[in-house]
């Protein structure tokens, strides 16, 4: 398994990521070309890859106003879940951010409050629930806002 950065000319990887996101988050929740390409160019898209196949992906955005990195999306493809890949990947993401963005003080993300498995993973790796975001993505679509302080 390799930890890689996705570049804007890597069409095969981009298509894989869009399919993975759709499998995990559904048609309305995953990224598409319109979202993914700008994040690749102006943020970072990092992944775990093996034999030219994306196993896990994360999209990172740097907050304009403060020293915070927002994990826009984080997922492990369905058939690779519950194998420790998510834990290894999140650890590598944290290391990468700390090494490459010296001014960053916080890493934040949002998660469905019903996604207990993900919440436990984030907590195990040092993220803490800061607050609940009511109706974050529309009426009845609540999220937990979690933070890792560097």
mmCIF file with all atom_site columns, C-alpha atoms in Angstrom:
data_model
loop_
_atom_site.group_PDB
_atom_site.id
_atom_site.type_symbol
_atom_site.label_atom_id
_atom_site.label_alt_id
_atom_site.label_comp_id
_atom_site.label_asym_id
_atom_site.label_entity_id
_atom_site.label_seq_id
_atom_site.pdbx_PDB_ins_code
_atom_site.Cartn_x
_atom_site.Cartn_y
_atom_site.Cartn_z
_atom_site.occupancy
_atom_site.B_iso_or_equiv
_atom_site.pdbx_formal_charge
_atom_site.auth_seq_id
_atom_site.auth_comp_id
_atom_site.auth_asym_id
_atom_site.auth_atom_id
_atom_site.pdbx_PDB_model_num
ATOM 1   C CA . UNK A 1 1   ? 0.000   0.000  0.000   1.00 0.00 ? 1   UNK A CA 1
ATOM 2   C CA . UNK A 1 2   ? 1.228   3.467  -0.889  1.00 0.00 ? 2   UNK A CA 1
ATOM 3   C CA . UNK A 1 3   ? 0.231   6.891  0.423   1.00 0.00 ? 3   UNK A CA 1
ATOM 4   C CA . UNK A 1 4   ? -0.093  9.156  -2.631  1.00 0.00 ? 4   UNK A CA 1
ATOM 5   C CA . UNK A 1 5   ? -1.185  12.623 -3.696  1.00 0.00 ? 5   UNK A CA 1
ATOM 6   C CA . UNK A 1 6   ? -3.707  12.721 -6.547  1.00 0.00 ? 6   UNK A CA 1
ATOM 7   C CA . UNK A 1 7   ? -2.808  15.136 -9.349  1.00 0.00 ? 7   UNK A CA 1
ATOM 8   C CA . UNK A 1 8   ? -5.236  16.855 -11.731 1.00 0.00 ? 8   UNK A CA 1
ATOM 9   C CA . UNK A 1 9   ? -4.016  14.863 -14.769 1.00 0.00 ? 9   UNK A CA 1
ATOM 10  C CA . UNK A 1 10  ? -4.579  11.447 -13.156 1.00 0.00 ? 10  UNK A CA 1
ATOM 11  C CA . UNK A 1 11  ? -7.948  10.787 -14.760 1.00 0.00 ? 11  UNK A CA 1
ATOM 12  C CA . UNK A 1 12  ? -8.074  7.078  -13.900 1.00 0.00 ? 12  UNK A CA 1
ATOM 13  C CA . UNK A 1 13  ? -7.562  7.781  -10.195 1.00 0.00 ? 13  UNK A CA 1
ATOM 14  C CA . UNK A 1 14  ? -10.078 10.643 -10.290 1.00 0.00 ? 14  UNK A CA 1
ATOM 15  C CA . UNK A 1 15  ? -12.721 8.367  -11.825 1.00 0.00 ? 15  UNK A CA 1
ATOM 16  C CA . UNK A 1 16  ? -12.032 5.714  -9.178  1.00 0.00 ? 16  UNK A CA 1
ATOM 17  C CA . UNK A 1 17  ? -12.408 8.292  -6.411  1.00 0.00 ? 17  UNK A CA 1
ATOM 18  C CA . UNK A 1 18  ? -15.746 9.522  -7.757  1.00 0.00 ? 18  UNK A CA 1
ATOM 19  C CA . UNK A 1 19  ? -17.059 5.929  -7.862  1.00 0.00 ? 19  UNK A CA 1
ATOM 20  C CA . UNK A 1 20  ? -15.814 5.177  -4.343  1.00 0.00 ? 20  UNK A CA 1
ATOM 21  C CA . UNK A 1 21  ? -17.397 8.364  -2.992  1.00 0.00 ? 21  UNK A CA 1
ATOM 22  C CA . UNK A 1 22  ? -20.710 7.489  -4.655  1.00 0.00 ? 22  UNK A CA 1
ATOM 23  C CA . UNK A 1 23  ? -20.633 3.978  -3.138  1.00 0.00 ? 23  UNK A CA 1
ATOM 24  C CA . UNK A 1 24  ? -19.911 5.357  0.327   1.00 0.00 ? 24  UNK A CA 1
ATOM 25  C CA . UNK A 1 25  ? -21.890 8.618  0.408   1.00 0.00 ? 25  UNK A CA 1
ATOM 26  C CA . UNK A 1 26  ? -24.525 8.130  -2.314  1.00 0.00 ? 26  UNK A CA 1
ATOM 27  C CA . UNK A 1 27  ? -25.198 10.225 -5.414  1.00 0.00 ? 27  UNK A CA 1
ATOM 28  C CA . UNK A 1 28  ? -25.802 13.452 -3.487  1.00 0.00 ? 28  UNK A CA 1
ATOM 29  C CA . UNK A 1 29  ? -23.079 13.084 -0.851  1.00 0.00 ? 29  UNK A CA 1
ATOM 30  C CA . UNK A 1 30  ? -19.952 12.117 -2.756  1.00 0.00 ? 30  UNK A CA 1
ATOM 31  C CA . UNK A 1 31  ? -17.673 14.346 -4.787  1.00 0.00 ? 31  UNK A CA 1
ATOM 32  C CA . UNK A 1 32  ? -17.954 14.693 -8.548  1.00 0.00 ? 32  UNK A CA 1
ATOM 33  C CA . UNK A 1 33  ? -15.628 16.295 -11.125 1.00 0.00 ? 33  UNK A CA 1
ATOM 34  C CA . UNK A 1 34  ? -16.976 19.774 -10.282 1.00 0.00 ? 34  UNK A CA 1
ATOM 35  C CA . UNK A 1 35  ? -15.908 19.400 -6.660  1.00 0.00 ? 35  UNK A CA 1
ATOM 36  C CA . UNK A 1 36  ? -12.883 17.117 -6.944  1.00 0.00 ? 36  UNK A CA 1
ATOM 37  C CA . UNK A 1 37  ? -10.874 19.019 -9.582  1.00 0.00 ? 37  UNK A CA 1
ATOM 38  C CA . UNK A 1 38  ? -10.791 22.331 -7.637  1.00 0.00 ? 38  UNK A CA 1
ATOM 39  C CA . UNK A 1 39  ? -9.858  20.494 -4.432  1.00 0.00 ? 39  UNK A CA 1
ATOM 40  C CA . UNK A 1 40  ? -7.010  18.751 -6.275  1.00 0.00 ? 40  UNK A CA 1
ATOM 41  C CA . UNK A 1 41  ? -5.767  22.084 -7.645  1.00 0.00 ? 41  UNK A CA 1
ATOM 42  C CA . UNK A 1 42  ? -6.278  24.308 -4.602  1.00 0.00 ? 42  UNK A CA 1
ATOM 43  C CA . UNK A 1 43  ? -6.314  21.863 -1.706  1.00 0.00 ? 43  UNK A CA 1
ATOM 44  C CA . UNK A 1 44  ? -4.999  18.308 -1.520  1.00 0.00 ? 44  UNK A CA 1
ATOM 45  C CA . UNK A 1 45  ? -6.448  14.938 -2.399  1.00 0.00 ? 45  UNK A CA 1
ATOM 46  C CA . UNK A 1 46  ? -4.527  12.109 -0.785  1.00 0.00 ? 46  UNK A CA 1
ATOM 47  C CA . UNK A 1 47  ? -5.117  8.392  -1.077  1.00 0.00 ? 47  UNK A CA 1
ATOM 48  C CA . UNK A 1 48  ? -4.026  4.895  -0.217  1.00 0.00 ? 48  UNK A CA 1
ATOM 49  C CA . UNK A 1 49  ? -3.271  3.018  -3.434  1.00 0.00 ? 49  UNK A CA 1
ATOM 50  C CA . UNK A 1 50  ? -2.310  -0.560 -4.201  1.00 0.00 ? 50  UNK A CA 1
ATOM 51  C CA . UNK A 1 51  ? -1.694  -1.960 -7.694  1.00 0.00 ? 51  UNK A CA 1
ATOM 52  C CA . UNK A 1 52  ? -3.161  1.196  -9.325  1.00 0.00 ? 52  UNK A CA 1
ATOM 53  C CA . UNK A 1 53  ? -6.357  0.825  -7.292  1.00 0.00 ? 53  UNK A CA 1
ATOM 54  C CA . UNK A 1 54  ? -7.537  3.467  -4.822  1.00 0.00 ? 54  UNK A CA 1
ATOM 55  C CA . UNK A 1 55  ? -8.468  1.869  -1.484  1.00 0.00 ? 55  UNK A CA 1
ATOM 56  C CA . UNK A 1 56  ? -9.083  5.039  0.537   1.00 0.00 ? 56  UNK A CA 1
ATOM 57  C CA . UNK A 1 57  ? -9.257  8.766  -0.184  1.00 0.00 ? 57  UNK A CA 1
ATOM 58  C CA . UNK A 1 58  ? -9.344  12.085 1.656   1.00 0.00 ? 58  UNK A CA 1
ATOM 59  C CA . UNK A 1 59  ? -9.894  15.617 0.396   1.00 0.00 ? 59  UNK A CA 1
ATOM 60  C CA . UNK A 1 60  ? -8.248  18.430 2.375   1.00 0.00 ? 60  UNK A CA 1
ATOM 61  C CA . UNK A 1 61  ? -9.011  22.151 2.352   1.00 0.00 ? 61  UNK A CA 1
ATOM 62  C CA . UNK A 1 62  ? -7.001  24.843 4.155   1.00 0.00 ? 62  UNK A CA 1
ATOM 63  C CA . UNK A 1 63  ? -9.221  27.285 6.058   1.00 0.00 ? 63  UNK A CA 1
ATOM 64  C CA . UNK A 1 64  ? -8.773  30.836 4.769   1.00 0.00 ? 64  UNK A CA 1
ATOM 65  C CA . UNK A 1 65  ? -9.172  32.602 8.124   1.00 0.00 ? 65  UNK A CA 1
ATOM 66  C CA . UNK A 1 66  ? -7.208  30.453 10.547  1.00 0.00 ? 66  UNK A CA 1
ATOM 67  C CA . UNK A 1 67  ? -4.635  27.719 10.926  1.00 0.00 ? 67  UNK A CA 1
ATOM 68  C CA . UNK A 1 68  ? -7.025  24.839 10.308  1.00 0.00 ? 68  UNK A CA 1
ATOM 69  C CA . UNK A 1 69  ? -7.131  22.009 7.786   1.00 0.00 ? 69  UNK A CA 1
ATOM 70  C CA . UNK A 1 70  ? -10.635 20.728 7.035   1.00 0.00 ? 70  UNK A CA 1
ATOM 71  C CA . UNK A 1 71  ? -10.982 17.107 5.965   1.00 0.00 ? 71  UNK A CA 1
ATOM 72  C CA . UNK A 1 72  ? -13.756 17.594 3.417   1.00 0.00 ? 72  UNK A CA 1
ATOM 73  C CA . UNK A 1 73  ? -14.096 13.881 2.795   1.00 0.00 ? 73  UNK A CA 1
ATOM 74  C CA . UNK A 1 74  ? -12.532 10.737 4.223   1.00 0.00 ? 74  UNK A CA 1
ATOM 75  C CA . UNK A 1 75  ? -13.506 7.240  3.171   1.00 0.00 ? 75  UNK A CA 1
ATOM 76  C CA . UNK A 1 76  ? -12.308 3.702  2.651   1.00 0.00 ? 76  UNK A CA 1
ATOM 77  C CA . UNK A 1 77  ? -13.878 1.754  -0.217  1.00 0.00 ? 77  UNK A CA 1
ATOM 78  C CA . UNK A 1 78  ? -16.469 -0.735 1.044   1.00 0.00 ? 78  UNK A CA 1
ATOM 79  C CA . UNK A 1 79  ? -14.536 -3.939 0.349   1.00 0.00 ? 79  UNK A CA 1
ATOM 80  C CA . UNK A 1 80  ? -11.470 -2.622 2.218   1.00 0.00 ? 80  UNK A CA 1
ATOM 81  C CA . UNK A 1 81  ? -13.278 -1.483 5.367   1.00 0.00 ? 81  UNK A CA 1
ATOM 82  C CA . UNK A 1 82  ? -12.670 -3.158 8.755   1.00 0.00 ? 82  UNK A CA 1
ATOM 83  C CA . UNK A 1 83  ? -9.106  -4.115 7.763   1.00 0.00 ? 83  UNK A CA 1
ATOM 84  C CA . UNK A 1 84  ? -7.270  -1.304 9.571   1.00 0.00 ? 84  UNK A CA 1
ATOM 85  C CA . UNK A 1 85  ? -6.761  0.768  6.410   1.00 0.00 ? 85  UNK A CA 1
ATOM 86  C CA . UNK A 1 86  ? -8.784  3.719  7.722   1.00 0.00 ? 86  UNK A CA 1
ATOM 87  C CA . UNK A 1 87  ? -6.694  3.894  10.903  1.00 0.00 ? 87  UNK A CA 1
ATOM 88  C CA . UNK A 1 88  ? -3.379  3.710  9.018   1.00 0.00 ? 88  UNK A CA 1
ATOM 89  C CA . UNK A 1 89  ? -4.600  6.259  6.463   1.00 0.00 ? 89  UNK A CA 1
ATOM 90  C CA . UNK A 1 90  ? -5.793  8.777  9.063   1.00 0.00 ? 90  UNK A CA 1
ATOM 91  C CA . UNK A 1 91  ? -2.489  8.435  10.939  1.00 0.00 ? 91  UNK A CA 1
ATOM 92  C CA . UNK A 1 92  ? -0.593  9.113  7.682   1.00 0.00 ? 92  UNK A CA 1
ATOM 93  C CA . UNK A 1 93  ? -2.845  12.108 6.923   1.00 0.00 ? 93  UNK A CA 1
ATOM 94  C CA . UNK A 1 94  ? -2.115  13.620 10.328  1.00 0.00 ? 94  UNK A CA 1
ATOM 95  C CA . UNK A 1 95  ? 1.639   13.053 9.879   1.00 0.00 ? 95  UNK A CA 1
ATOM 96  C CA . UNK A 1 96  ? 1.536   14.564 6.378   1.00 0.00 ? 96  UNK A CA 1
ATOM 97  C CA . UNK A 1 97  ? -0.327  17.673 7.534   1.00 0.00 ? 97  UNK A CA 1
ATOM 98  C CA . UNK A 1 98  ? 1.934   18.231 10.547  1.00 0.00 ? 98  UNK A CA 1
ATOM 99  C CA . UNK A 1 99  ? 5.087   17.798 8.430   1.00 0.00 ? 99  UNK A CA 1
ATOM 100 C CA . UNK A 1 100 ? 3.994   19.920 5.452   1.00 0.00 ? 100 UNK A CA 1
ATOM 101 C CA . UNK A 1 101 ? 1.884   22.671 7.034   1.00 0.00 ? 101 UNK A CA 1
ATOM 102 C CA . UNK A 1 102 ? 3.899   24.010 9.965   1.00 0.00 ? 102 UNK A CA 1
ATOM 103 C CA . UNK A 1 103 ? 1.384   26.770 10.751  1.00 0.00 ? 103 UNK A CA 1
ATOM 104 C CA . UNK A 1 104 ? -1.581  24.408 11.162  1.00 0.00 ? 104 UNK A CA 1
ATOM 105 C CA . UNK A 1 105 ? -2.942  24.155 14.698  1.00 0.00 ? 105 UNK A CA 1
ATOM 106 C CA . UNK A 1 106 ? -6.115  22.114 14.099  1.00 0.00 ? 106 UNK A CA 1
ATOM 107 C CA . UNK A 1 107 ? -7.436  19.396 11.827  1.00 0.00 ? 107 UNK A CA 1
ATOM 108 C CA . UNK A 1 108 ? -11.237 19.313 11.669  1.00 0.00 ? 108 UNK A CA 1
ATOM 109 C CA . UNK A 1 109 ? -13.928 17.213 10.039  1.00 0.00 ? 109 UNK A CA 1
ATOM 110 C CA . UNK A 1 110 ? -17.640 16.585 10.172  1.00 0.00 ? 110 UNK A CA 1
ATOM 111 C CA . UNK A 1 111 ? -19.265 13.184 10.515  1.00 0.00 ? 111 UNK A CA 1
ATOM 112 C CA . UNK A 1 112 ? -22.801 11.822 10.557  1.00 0.00 ? 112 UNK A CA 1
ATOM 113 C CA . UNK A 1 113 ? -23.687 11.397 14.232  1.00 0.00 ? 113 UNK A CA 1
ATOM 114 C CA . UNK A 1 114 ? -25.104 7.955  13.381  1.00 0.00 ? 114 UNK A CA 1
ATOM 115 C CA . UNK A 1 115 ? -21.739 6.786  11.970  1.00 0.00 ? 115 UNK A CA 1
ATOM 116 C CA . UNK A 1 116 ? -20.508 5.307  15.245  1.00 0.00 ? 116 UNK A CA 1
ATOM 117 C CA . UNK A 1 117 ? -17.720 3.304  13.592  1.00 0.00 ? 117 UNK A CA 1
ATOM 118 C CA . UNK A 1 118 ? -16.161 6.454  12.088  1.00 0.00 ? 118 UNK A CA 1
ATOM 119 C CA . UNK A 1 119 ? -16.630 8.472  15.285  1.00 0.00 ? 119 UNK A CA 1
ATOM 120 C CA . UNK A 1 120 ? -14.822 5.784  17.305  1.00 0.00 ? 120 UNK A CA 1
ATOM 121 C CA . UNK A 1 121 ? -11.950 5.762  14.788  1.00 0.00 ? 121 UNK A CA 1
ATOM 122 C CA . UNK A 1 122 ? -11.597 9.538  14.925  1.00 0.00 ? 122 UNK A CA 1
ATOM 123 C CA . UNK A 1 123 ? -11.713 9.551  18.729  1.00 0.00 ? 123 UNK A CA 1
ATOM 124 C CA . UNK A 1 124 ? -9.143  6.746  18.931  1.00 0.00 ? 124 UNK A CA 1
ATOM 125 C CA . UNK A 1 125 ? -6.781  8.921  16.872  1.00 0.00 ? 125 UNK A CA 1
ATOM 126 C CA . UNK A 1 126 ? -7.204  12.018 19.024  1.00 0.00 ? 126 UNK A CA 1
ATOM 127 C CA . UNK A 1 127 ? -10.165 13.864 17.482  1.00 0.00 ? 127 UNK A CA 1
ATOM 128 C CA . UNK A 1 128 ? -12.696 15.280 19.928  1.00 0.00 ? 128 UNK A CA 1
ATOM 129 C CA . UNK A 1 129 ? -16.322 16.233 19.376  1.00 0.00 ? 129 UNK A CA 1
ATOM 130 C CA . UNK A 1 130 ? -16.500 20.028 19.572  1.00 0.00 ? 130 UNK A CA 1
ATOM 131 C CA . UNK A 1 131 ? -20.168 20.564 18.732  1.00 0.00 ? 131 UNK A CA 1
ATOM 132 C CA . UNK A 1 132 ? -23.197 19.310 16.846  1.00 0.00 ? 132 UNK A CA 1
ATOM 133 C CA . UNK A 1 133 ? -24.082 21.080 13.605  1.00 0.00 ? 133 UNK A CA 1
ATOM 134 C CA . UNK A 1 134 ? -27.884 20.970 13.276  1.00 0.00 ? 134 UNK A CA 1
ATOM 135 C CA . UNK A 1 135 ? -29.277 20.868 9.731   1.00 0.00 ? 135 UNK A CA 1
ATOM 136 C CA . UNK A 1 136 ? -25.726 21.234 8.341   1.00 0.00 ? 136 UNK A CA 1
ATOM 137 C CA . UNK A 1 137 ? -26.612 19.810 4.922   1.00 0.00 ? 137 UNK A CA 1
ATOM 138 C CA . UNK A 1 138 ? -30.342 20.495 4.963   1.00 0.00 ? 138 UNK A CA 1
ATOM 139 C CA . UNK A 1 139 ? -33.259 19.906 7.299   1.00 0.00 ? 139 UNK A CA 1
ATOM 140 C CA . UNK A 1 140 ? -32.617 16.879 9.503   1.00 0.00 ? 140 UNK A CA 1
ATOM 141 C CA . UNK A 1 141 ? -29.091 16.288 8.167   1.00 0.00 ? 141 UNK A CA 1
ATOM 142 C CA . UNK A 1 142 ? -27.015 16.860 11.285  1.00 0.00 ? 142 UNK A CA 1
ATOM 143 C CA . UNK A 1 143 ? -23.273 16.399 11.705  1.00 0.00 ? 143 UNK A CA 1
ATOM 144 C CA . UNK A 1 144 ? -20.763 16.273 14.526  1.00 0.00 ? 144 UNK A CA 1
ATOM 145 C CA . UNK A 1 145 ? -17.861 18.719 14.231  1.00 0.00 ? 145 UNK A CA 1
ATOM 146 C CA . UNK A 1 146 ? -14.668 17.027 15.425  1.00 0.00 ? 146 UNK A CA 1
ATOM 147 C CA . UNK A 1 147 ? -11.222 18.513 15.990  1.00 0.00 ? 147 UNK A CA 1
ATOM 148 C CA . UNK A 1 148 ? -7.666  17.260 16.432  1.00 0.00 ? 148 UNK A CA 1
ATOM 149 C CA . UNK A 1 149 ? -5.459  19.863 18.115  1.00 0.00 ? 149 UNK A CA 1
ATOM 150 C CA . UNK A 1 150 ? -1.828  19.761 17.040  1.00 0.00 ? 150 UNK A CA 1
#
